[in-house]
Amino acid sequence: PQEHQEEAKSSAVSSSQIFHSDGGEMEPETMEIKSVSEYFTKMHMGSVMSRQRG
Amino acid sequence: HVRYRMEVSCLELALEGERLCKVGDYRAGVSFFEAAIQVGTEDLQVLSAIYSQLGNAYFHLHDYAKALEFHRHDLTLTRTIGDLLGEAKASGNLGNTLKVLGRFDEAVVCCQRHLDIARDTNDKVGQARALYNFGNVYHAKGKSICWSGAEPGDFPEEVMMALRKAAEYYEANLVIVKEHGDRAAQGRTYGNLGNTYYLLGNFRKAVASHEQRLLIAKEFGDRSAERRAYCNLGNAYIFLGEFEVAAEHYKKTLQLARQLKDRAVEAQACYSLGNTYTLLQDYERAIDNHLKHLIIAQDLNDRIGEGRACWSLGNAHTALGNHDQAMHFAEKHLEICKETGDRSGELTARMNVSDLQMVLGLSYSTNNSTLSENKDIDYNLHGARPRMSRRHSMENLELMQLTPDKMNGQK
């Protein structure tokens, strides 16, 4: 899923850039993604649900 | 009871921050994450996820100092709690951020840590990602060392060494992502590998890589990546001396830029096409494209681009013997160079204006044969007359690049 997020990003190139002088347009960086919801689903959902019920 | 409410509140804020970042609203996402930190949490895994996402959000917002700050916090935290996987991720993100900030040696250390952990834990996906980041760091390092004047493949040894390292890391990454059949990752790597081969002066290999990138972009229907591939292919074909092929690729770039409604990229494609037609000695088409570039540059208030367009138009009109038109654009070029403080461009423009004054003066006092002789001299003066051999065409291109802005350090 993170790949698609990165793919969607298009970086605007100023028209002041000359052809081939910039050594070509690079692909986006891949950032590592951490997620609270994923972690929470795995670790905590059960206990909070029971606390909410109580 | 109070602590429980706080925990829920921190979590809720973080979840909202996460949702906003997922839909690309990083500004709002940052506010929610910052608020979540204000409320606080005792769950250090949650805190790590918040730091990490804040770092990424700032990265996307191009606030790299802030990105650095939060990825650092994340790294410290994951080390403290002994979360190895979290540390690998934090190292990767920190490496990417340090790369953008031009701190390559520190970035290398981070990439190595990312790679070491992935190897120790036998995490192949992690290894591939670390290798890609590594390649990016060396590519950026190579580009940063020496970037004035030299042609691809003709950089100092230090630059070539960094670029060769980048290629090695990208190749190592490719082995893994091919094994895993991860096409999106392959696409990215082929793109950057192509650019690396290009800088190393290996234009055939650059073309082969960008062809692969293009294929994958089409598979995904990723038109931005497709446009990038066409543009990069055009550049490589220029250096192979295959100008007609280059023109075809730039035309595709232009078509996609228009579809994507990206005016800046459209302008760049017109400019590249204009230069390519100059190399093909088709000055009418060159003028047509440079005019299109000029109009967009004016729309976008891009004075540097406008200056460059005027300079190119001056050269093309000179080549055609339209000295009045050439003078008009040379004067405009001079005016813009003065305004933007482009000293070397100003010098070139002054030379062009005075050359043209001479030619125009002569044209009033002598007959047409004198004029046509002068036309030849002008071509050579301005580097506007292309030759079909690679070496000479590149010398002309170098002139075209150098004059308006390169010495000024503009990109």
Short mmCIF file of C-alpha atoms in Angstrom, two decimals:
data_model
loop_
_atom_site.label_atom_id
_atom_site.label_comp_id
_atom_site.label_asym_id
_atom_site.label_seq_id
_atom_site.Cartn_x
_atom_site.Cartn_y
_atom_site.Cartn_z
CA PRO A 1 0.00 0.00 0.00
CA GLN A 2 2.79 2.46 0.79
CA GLU A 3 4.17 2.00 -2.71
CA HIS A 4 1.02 3.34 -4.29
CA GLN A 5 1.07 6.34 -2.02
CA GLU A 6 4.57 7.08 -3.24
CA GLU A 7 3.74 6.44 -6.88
CA ALA A 8 0.93 8.92 -6.83
CA LYS A 9 3.23 11.78 -5.93
CA SER A 10 4.36 13.82 -8.91
CA SER A 11 7.00 16.40 -8.30
CA ALA A 12 6.62 19.57 -10.29
CA VAL A 13 9.64 20.45 -12.33
CA SER A 14 10.36 24.07 -12.94
CA SER A 15 10.55 25.02 -16.56
CA SER A 16 13.85 26.56 -15.68
CA GLN A 17 15.27 23.06 -15.68
CA ILE A 18 17.14 22.33 -18.86
CA PHE A 19 16.92 19.05 -20.55
CA HIS A 20 19.37 16.46 -19.35
CA SER A 21 21.40 18.94 -17.34
CA ASP A 22 19.80 17.73 -14.12
CA GLY A 23 20.82 14.14 -14.78
CA GLY A 24 17.29 12.89 -15.19
CA GLU A 25 14.15 12.88 -13.11
CA MET A 26 14.40 10.61 -10.09
CA GLU A 27 11.82 8.20 -8.73
CA PRO A 28 10.24 8.97 -5.36
CA GLU A 29 11.84 7.95 -2.08
CA THR A 30 10.33 5.05 -0.20
CA MET A 31 9.67 6.00 3.40
CA GLU A 32 9.17 3.34 6.06
CA ILE A 33 5.68 3.51 7.48
CA LYS A 34 4.56 2.92 11.04
CA SER A 35 0.91 2.96 11.94
CA VAL A 36 -0.89 3.48 15.20
CA SER A 37 -4.04 1.80 13.93
CA GLU A 38 -2.21 -1.34 12.82
CA TYR A 39 -0.35 -1.64 16.08
CA PHE A 40 -3.47 -0.86 18.03
CA THR A 41 -5.51 -3.40 16.15
CA LYS A 42 -2.92 -6.03 16.90
CA MET A 43 -2.12 -5.21 20.51
CA HIS A 44 -4.79 -3.19 22.19
CA MET A 45 -8.14 -3.46 20.52
CA GLY A 46 -9.25 -6.35 22.67
CA SER A 47 -8.49 -4.69 25.98
CA VAL A 48 -9.99 -1.30 25.10
CA MET A 49 -13.13 -2.90 23.76
CA SER A 50 -13.58 -4.72 27.03
CA ARG A 51 -12.84 -1.52 28.98
CA GLN A 52 -15.39 0.40 26.89
CA ARG A 53 -17.98 -2.24 27.51
CA GLY A 54 -17.23 -2.10 31.25
CA HIS B 1 -9.72 6.85 34.98
CA VAL B 2 -8.06 10.12 33.96
CA ARG B 3 -5.15 8.25 32.40
CA TYR B 4 -7.48 6.04 30.44
CA ARG B 5 -9.22 9.13 29.00
CA MET B 6 -5.85 10.62 28.11
CA GLU B 7 -4.76 7.44 26.34
CA VAL B 8 -7.92 7.31 24.29
CA SER B 9 -7.63 10.96 23.43
CA CYS B 10 -3.99 10.63 22.32
CA LEU B 11 -4.88 7.60 20.28
CA GLU B 12 -7.90 9.23 18.71
CA LEU B 13 -5.85 12.27 17.74
CA ALA B 14 -3.13 10.07 16.28
CA LEU B 15 -5.65 8.01 14.34
CA GLU B 16 -7.12 11.16 12.85
CA GLY B 17 -3.60 12.33 11.97
CA GLU B 18 -3.00 9.01 10.28
CA ARG B 19 -6.23 9.24 8.29
CA LEU B 20 -5.43 12.77 7.12
CA CYS B 21 -1.92 11.83 6.01
CA LYS B 22 -3.29 8.86 4.11
CA VAL B 23 -5.48 11.16 2.05
CA GLY B 24 -2.52 13.49 1.51
CA ASP B 25 -3.49 16.30 3.87
CA TYR B 26 -0.13 16.37 5.65
CA ARG B 27 -0.61 19.86 7.14
CA ALA B 28 -3.74 18.86 9.02
CA GLY B 29 -2.19 15.48 9.84
CA VAL B 30 0.75 17.23 11.49
CA SER B 31 -1.60 19.25 13.73
CA PHE B 32 -3.32 16.11 14.98
CA PHE B 33 -0.06 14.28 15.61
CA GLU B 34 1.36 17.30 17.45
CA ALA B 35 -1.80 17.44 19.55
CA ALA B 36 -1.51 13.72 20.27
CA ILE B 37 2.04 14.27 21.55
CA GLN B 38 0.81 17.17 23.70
CA VAL B 39 -1.70 14.87 25.35
CA GLY B 40 0.95 12.20 25.67
CA THR B 41 0.92 8.45 25.98
CA GLU B 42 2.69 5.87 28.06
CA ASP B 43 2.61 3.38 25.20
CA LEU B 44 6.02 3.82 23.63
CA GLN B 45 5.07 1.87 20.50
CA VAL B 46 2.28 4.36 19.87
CA LEU B 47 4.67 7.23 20.51
CA SER B 48 7.16 5.72 18.04
CA ALA B 49 4.45 5.46 15.37
CA ILE B 50 3.50 9.09 15.98
CA TYR B 51 7.11 10.31 15.76
CA SER B 52 7.63 8.30 12.59
CA GLN B 53 4.52 9.58 10.88
CA LEU B 54 5.22 13.14 11.94
CA GLY B 55 8.67 12.77 10.42
CA ASN B 56 7.19 11.46 7.17
CA ALA B 57 4.52 14.16 7.09
CA TYR B 58 7.17 16.86 7.45
CA PHE B 59 9.22 15.08 4.79
CA HIS B 60 6.30 15.28 2.36
CA LEU B 61 5.87 18.95 3.28
CA HIS B 62 9.58 19.45 2.48
CA ASP B 63 10.27 20.62 6.03
CA TYR B 64 13.35 18.44 6.34
CA ALA B 65 14.69 19.99 9.57
CA LYS B 66 11.46 18.97 11.32
CA ALA B 67 11.47 15.58 9.59
CA LEU B 68 14.99 15.04 10.88
CA GLU B 69 13.95 15.99 14.40
CA PHE B 70 11.11 13.46 14.59
CA HIS B 71 12.89 10.60 12.85
CA ARG B 72 15.73 11.16 15.34
CA HIS B 73 13.24 10.97 18.23
CA ASP B 74 11.88 7.77 16.74
CA LEU B 75 15.35 6.24 16.40
CA THR B 76 16.27 7.10 20.00
CA LEU B 77 12.99 5.70 21.27
CA THR B 78 13.16 2.43 19.34
CA ARG B 79 16.74 1.92 20.53
CA THR B 80 15.71 2.57 24.12
CA ILE B 81 12.90 0.05 24.06
CA GLY B 82 14.92 -2.46 22.02
CA ASP B 83 12.45 -2.50 19.11
CA LEU B 84 14.75 -3.76 16.35
CA LEU B 85 12.22 -3.63 13.53
CA GLY B 86 11.19 -0.14 14.57
CA GLU B 87 14.85 0.88 14.68
CA ALA B 88 15.36 -0.40 11.13
CA LYS B 89 12.45 1.69 9.90
CA ALA B 90 13.58 4.78 11.82
CA SER B 91 17.10 4.37 10.39
CA GLY B 92 15.72 4.13 6.86
CA ASN B 93 13.65 7.27 7.25
CA LEU B 94 16.48 9.15 8.91
CA GLY B 95 18.78 8.09 6.07
CA ASN B 96 16.37 9.43 3.45
CA THR B 97 16.03 12.71 5.33
CA LEU B 98 19.78 13.15 5.79
CA LYS B 99 20.22 12.46 2.08
CA VAL B 100 17.85 15.26 1.13
CA LEU B 101 19.75 17.55 3.51
CA GLY B 102 22.99 16.68 1.72
CA ARG B 103 24.47 14.96 4.81
CA PHE B 104 25.51 11.89 2.85
CA ASP B 105 28.04 10.36 5.26
CA GLU B 106 25.51 10.28 8.07
CA ALA B 107 22.88 8.99 5.65
CA VAL B 108 25.19 6.10 4.69
CA VAL B 109 25.50 5.09 8.36
CA CYS B 110 21.70 5.02 8.67
CA CYS B 111 21.26 3.00 5.47
CA GLN B 112 23.87 0.53 6.70
CA ARG B 113 22.03 0.12 10.02
CA HIS B 114 18.76 -0.41 8.14
CA LEU B 115 20.45 -3.02 5.93
CA ASP B 116 22.25 -4.75 8.84
CA ILE B 117 19.06 -5.21 10.84
CA ALA B 118 17.20 -6.47 7.78
CA ARG B 119 20.00 -8.98 7.13
CA ASP B 120 20.18 -10.08 10.79
CA THR B 121 16.44 -10.68 10.87
CA ASN B 122 16.48 -12.27 7.41
CA ASP B 123 13.98 -9.66 6.24
CA LYS B 124 14.36 -9.69 2.45
CA VAL B 125 11.87 -6.90 1.83
CA GLY B 126 13.67 -4.71 4.35
CA GLN B 127 16.99 -5.49 2.67
CA ALA B 128 15.63 -4.48 -0.72
CA ARG B 129 14.29 -1.21 0.68
CA ALA B 130 17.58 -0.43 2.41
CA LEU B 131 19.49 -1.16 -0.81
CA TYR B 132 17.24 1.21 -2.76
CA ASN B 133 17.82 3.95 -0.16
CA PHE B 134 21.56 3.26 -0.30
CA GLY B 135 21.55 3.66 -4.06
CA ASN B 136 19.67 6.94 -3.73
CA VAL B 137 22.19 8.29 -1.22
CA TYR B 138 25.18 7.51 -3.44
CA HIS B 139 23.40 8.83 -6.52
CA ALA B 140 22.64 12.11 -4.73
CA LYS B 141 26.17 12.25 -3.33
CA GLY B 142 27.67 11.82 -6.79
CA LYS B 143 25.45 14.52 -8.23
CA SER B 144 26.21 16.93 -5.41
CA ILE B 145 30.00 16.80 -5.66
CA CYS B 146 30.52 18.14 -9.14
CA TRP B 147 27.73 19.47 -11.21
CA SER B 148 29.08 22.33 -13.23
CA GLY B 149 30.01 22.11 -16.83
CA ALA B 150 30.99 18.48 -17.14
CA GLU B 151 29.19 16.05 -19.40
CA PRO B 152 27.69 12.77 -18.20
CA GLY B 153 30.40 10.13 -18.09
CA ASP B 154 33.05 12.80 -17.79
CA PHE B 155 32.95 13.67 -14.09
CA PRO B 156 35.83 13.58 -11.59
CA GLU B 157 36.74 10.15 -10.22
CA GLU B 158 35.08 10.87 -6.85
CA VAL B 159 31.77 11.45 -8.59
CA MET B 160 32.11 8.38 -10.79
CA MET B 161 32.93 6.27 -7.73
CA ALA B 162 29.78 7.37 -5.91
CA LEU B 163 27.70 6.74 -9.04
CA ARG B 164 29.20 3.29 -9.55
CA LYS B 165 28.33 2.47 -5.93
CA ALA B 166 24.77 3.68 -6.54
CA ALA B 167 24.51 1.37 -9.57
CA GLU B 168 25.79 -1.57 -7.49
CA TYR B 169 23.18 -1.00 -4.78
CA TYR B 170 20.39 -0.61 -7.33
CA GLU B 171 21.48 -3.84 -9.06
CA ALA B 172 21.54 -5.68 -5.72
CA ASN B 173 18.07 -4.33 -4.98
CA LEU B 174 16.83 -5.51 -8.38
CA VAL B 175 17.90 -9.09 -7.67
CA ILE B 176 15.66 -9.21 -4.59
CA VAL B 177 12.63 -7.34 -5.93
CA LYS B 178 12.69 -9.47 -9.08
CA GLU B 179 12.73 -12.60 -6.92
CA HIS B 180 9.71 -11.25 -5.08
CA GLY B 181 7.96 -10.14 -8.24
CA ASP B 182 7.50 -6.66 -6.77
CA ARG B 183 6.89 -4.73 -10.00
CA ALA B 184 6.35 -1.33 -8.36
CA ALA B 185 9.73 -1.55 -6.65
CA GLN B 186 11.34 -2.75 -9.89
CA GLY B 187 9.92 0.26 -11.69
CA ARG B 188 11.42 2.70 -9.21
CA THR B 189 14.80 1.00 -9.25
CA TYR B 190 14.95 0.82 -13.06
CA GLY B 191 14.20 4.54 -13.21
CA ASN B 192 16.98 5.53 -10.83
CA LEU B 193 19.39 2.97 -12.26
CA GLY B 194 18.74 4.43 -15.70
CA ASN B 195 19.59 7.90 -14.41
CA THR B 196 22.75 6.54 -12.79
CA TYR B 197 23.93 4.85 -16.01
CA TYR B 198 23.14 8.07 -17.82
CA LEU B 199 25.41 10.06 -15.52
CA LEU B 200 28.08 7.38 -15.81
CA GLY B 201 27.93 7.97 -19.57
CA ASN B 202 26.56 4.51 -20.29
CA PHE B 203 23.68 5.67 -22.46
CA ARG B 204 22.82 2.26 -23.93
CA LYS B 205 22.34 0.80 -20.46
CA ALA B 206 20.42 3.93 -19.46
CA VAL B 207 18.03 3.37 -22.37
CA ALA B 208 17.58 -0.31 -21.44
CA SER B 209 16.72 0.62 -17.83
CA HIS B 210 14.33 3.39 -18.77
CA GLU B 211 12.63 1.08 -21.29
CA GLN B 212 11.95 -1.31 -18.40
CA ARG B 213 10.73 1.59 -16.27
CA LEU B 214 8.38 2.63 -19.06
CA LEU B 215 6.99 -0.88 -19.42
CA ILE B 216 6.20 -1.10 -15.69
CA ALA B 217 4.72 2.40 -15.59
CA LYS B 218 2.34 1.32 -18.37
CA GLU B 219 1.45 -1.85 -16.45
CA PHE B 220 0.43 0.28 -13.48
CA GLY B 221 -1.19 3.00 -15.54
CA ASP B 222 1.14 5.39 -13.72
CA ARG B 223 1.26 8.27 -16.19
CA SER B 224 3.61 10.41 -14.12
CA ALA B 225 6.16 7.61 -14.15
CA GLU B 226 5.50 7.06 -17.85
CA ARG B 227 6.17 10.72 -18.54
CA ARG B 228 9.39 10.60 -16.50
CA ALA B 229 10.55 7.55 -18.47
CA TYR B 230 9.87 9.22 -21.83
CA CYS B 231 11.75 12.33 -20.78
CA ASN B 232 14.72 10.36 -19.46
CA LEU B 233 14.75 8.26 -22.64
CA GLY B 234 14.76 11.43 -24.72
CA ASN B 235 17.77 12.71 -22.79
CA ALA B 236 19.69 9.45 -23.27
CA TYR B 237 18.97 9.40 -27.02
CA ILE B 238 20.28 12.96 -27.31
CA PHE B 239 23.60 11.73 -25.98
CA LEU B 240 23.53 8.77 -28.33
CA GLY B 241 23.23 11.29 -31.14
CA GLU B 242 19.85 9.85 -32.16
CA PHE B 243 18.00 13.13 -32.29
CA GLU B 244 14.94 11.93 -34.21
CA VAL B 245 14.32 9.20 -31.64
CA ALA B 246 14.86 11.74 -28.86
CA ALA B 247 12.30 14.04 -30.46
CA GLU B 248 9.74 11.22 -30.57
CA HIS B 249 10.24 10.60 -26.84
CA TYR B 250 9.97 14.28 -25.98
CA LYS B 251 6.73 14.44 -27.99
CA LYS B 252 5.34 11.65 -25.82
CA THR B 253 6.54 13.54 -22.74
CA LEU B 254 4.73 16.64 -23.97
CA GLN B 255 1.55 14.70 -24.68
CA LEU B 256 1.52 13.21 -21.17
CA ALA B 257 2.41 16.52 -19.52
CA ARG B 258 -0.66 18.03 -21.21
CA GLN B 259 -2.85 15.11 -20.14
CA LEU B 260 -1.58 15.47 -16.58
CA LYS B 261 -2.15 19.23 -16.80
CA ASP B 262 1.34 19.88 -15.50
CA ARG B 263 2.27 23.21 -17.07
CA ALA B 264 5.83 23.32 -15.75
CA VAL B 265 6.58 19.90 -17.20
CA GLU B 266 4.86 20.87 -20.44
CA ALA B 267 7.15 23.88 -20.67
CA GLN B 268 10.19 21.74 -20.03
CA ALA B 269 9.14 19.28 -22.74
CA CYS B 270 8.70 22.13 -25.24
CA TYR B 271 12.13 23.42 -24.36
CA SER B 272 13.70 19.97 -24.81
CA LEU B 273 11.89 19.58 -28.14
CA GLY B 274 13.04 23.02 -29.22
CA ASN B 275 16.64 22.13 -28.47
CA THR B 276 16.30 18.79 -30.24
CA TYR B 277 14.93 20.43 -33.39
CA THR B 278 17.85 22.85 -33.23
CA LEU B 279 20.16 19.83 -33.26
CA LEU B 280 18.20 18.53 -36.24
CA GLN B 281 18.62 21.95 -37.88
CA ASP B 282 14.84 22.25 -38.15
CA TYR B 283 14.76 25.81 -36.88
CA GLU B 284 11.11 26.49 -37.69
CA ARG B 285 10.00 23.67 -35.40
CA ALA B 286 12.60 24.74 -32.84
CA ILE B 287 11.10 28.24 -32.81
CA ASP B 288 7.59 26.87 -32.54
CA ASN B 289 8.48 24.87 -29.43
CA HIS B 290 10.58 27.59 -27.83
CA LEU B 291 7.66 29.99 -28.30
CA LYS B 292 5.35 27.53 -26.54
CA HIS B 293 7.91 27.29 -23.75
CA LEU B 294 8.10 31.10 -23.58
CA ILE B 295 4.33 31.48 -23.25
CA ILE B 296 4.10 29.00 -20.37
CA ALA B 297 7.15 30.46 -18.63
CA GLN B 298 5.43 33.88 -18.79
CA ASP B 299 2.20 32.38 -17.44
CA LEU B 300 4.06 30.75 -14.58
CA ASN B 301 6.06 33.89 -13.88
CA ASP B 302 9.24 31.91 -14.43
CA ARG B 303 11.65 34.68 -15.40
CA ILE B 304 14.65 32.38 -15.68
CA GLY B 305 12.76 30.07 -18.04
CA GLU B 306 11.59 33.10 -20.00
CA GLY B 307 15.16 34.33 -20.35
CA ARG B 308 16.28 30.95 -21.58
CA ALA B 309 13.45 30.83 -24.10
CA CYS B 310 14.43 34.26 -25.43
CA TRP B 311 18.02 33.19 -25.76
CA SER B 312 17.05 30.00 -27.63
CA LEU B 313 14.69 31.94 -29.87
CA GLY B 314 17.42 34.44 -30.62
CA ASN B 315 19.74 31.63 -31.67
CA ALA B 316 17.15 29.92 -33.86
CA HIS B 317 16.19 33.18 -35.59
CA THR B 318 19.86 33.94 -36.13
CA ALA B 319 20.27 30.53 -37.72
CA LEU B 320 17.43 31.35 -40.10
CA GLY B 321 18.85 34.77 -40.84
CA ASN B 322 15.90 36.56 -39.21
CA HIS B 323 18.16 39.10 -37.62
CA ASP B 324 15.43 41.54 -36.62
CA GLN B 325 13.60 38.83 -34.70
CA ALA B 326 16.90 37.60 -33.30
CA MET B 327 17.65 41.10 -32.03
CA HIS B 328 14.24 41.38 -30.40
CA PHE B 329 14.83 38.20 -28.37
CA ALA B 330 18.49 38.98 -27.63
CA GLU B 331 17.46 42.31 -26.14
CA LYS B 332 14.72 40.66 -24.12
CA HIS B 333 17.23 38.06 -22.92
CA LEU B 334 19.58 40.83 -21.83
CA GLU B 335 16.81 42.61 -19.94
CA ILE B 336 15.83 39.44 -18.07
CA CYS B 337 19.42 38.51 -17.23
CA LYS B 338 19.93 41.96 -15.72
CA GLU B 339 16.76 41.56 -13.71
CA THR B 340 17.57 38.07 -12.42
CA GLY B 341 21.21 38.94 -11.74
CA ASP B 342 22.45 36.28 -14.16
CA ARG B 343 25.93 37.68 -14.81
CA SER B 344 27.13 35.10 -17.33
CA GLY B 345 23.82 35.20 -19.18
CA GLU B 346 24.08 38.98 -19.30
CA LEU B 347 27.53 38.73 -20.85
CA THR B 348 26.29 36.31 -23.51
CA ALA B 349 23.28 38.48 -24.22
CA ARG B 350 25.48 41.59 -24.63
CA MET B 351 27.69 39.71 -27.06
CA ASN B 352 24.67 38.53 -29.02
CA VAL B 353 23.20 42.02 -29.15
CA SER B 354 26.44 43.56 -30.35
CA ASP B 355 26.99 40.79 -32.95
CA LEU B 356 23.48 41.32 -34.23
CA GLN B 357 23.93 45.08 -34.29
CA MET B 358 26.93 44.49 -36.51
CA VAL B 359 25.01 42.16 -38.83
CA LEU B 360 22.02 44.48 -38.99
CA GLY B 361 24.32 47.42 -39.64
CA LEU B 362 25.97 45.50 -42.45
CA SER B 363 22.66 44.46 -43.93
CA TYR B 364 21.73 48.11 -44.41
CA SER B 365 24.99 49.00 -46.07
CA THR B 366 25.80 45.90 -48.11
CA ASN B 367 24.08 43.32 -50.26
CA ASN B 368 22.60 39.98 -49.36
CA SER B 369 25.70 37.91 -49.98
CA THR B 370 27.50 39.62 -47.14
CA LEU B 371 24.56 38.89 -44.95
CA SER B 372 24.62 35.21 -45.69
CA GLU B 373 28.32 35.06 -44.86
CA ASN B 374 27.61 36.63 -41.53
CA LYS B 375 24.90 34.12 -40.90
CA ASP B 376 27.53 31.39 -40.85
CA ILE B 377 29.70 33.26 -38.41
CA ASP B 378 26.77 33.73 -36.12
CA TYR B 379 25.96 30.06 -36.00
CA ASN B 380 29.39 29.31 -34.69
CA LEU B 381 29.40 32.16 -32.24
CA HIS B 382 26.23 31.09 -30.58
CA GLY B 383 26.67 27.37 -30.81
CA ALA B 384 23.39 27.19 -32.63
CA ARG B 385 24.58 25.23 -35.60
CA PRO B 386 24.32 21.56 -34.83
CA ARG B 387 26.48 18.82 -36.22
CA MET B 388 25.44 15.25 -36.58
CA SER B 389 28.33 13.63 -34.79
CA ARG B 390 27.79 13.06 -31.09
CA ARG B 391 30.88 14.84 -29.93
CA HIS B 392 30.18 18.05 -31.76
CA SER B 393 26.53 18.08 -30.98
CA MET B 394 27.38 17.75 -27.33
CA GLU B 395 29.75 20.69 -27.50
CA ASN B 396 26.92 22.74 -28.89
CA LEU B 397 24.55 21.50 -26.22
CA GLU B 398 27.07 22.36 -23.57
CA LEU B 399 27.16 25.89 -24.92
CA MET B 400 23.42 26.05 -24.90
CA GLN B 401 23.31 24.98 -21.31
CA LEU B 402 26.21 26.95 -20.03
CA THR B 403 25.35 30.32 -21.29
CA PRO B 404 22.17 31.36 -19.59
CA ASP B 405 22.26 29.87 -16.15
CA LYS B 406 24.62 27.05 -15.46
CA MET B 407 27.46 29.22 -14.30
CA ASN B 408 24.98 30.93 -12.10
CA GLY B 409 24.38 27.66 -10.30
CA GLN B 410 20.72 27.52 -11.29
CA LYS B 411 19.09 24.18 -11.79
#
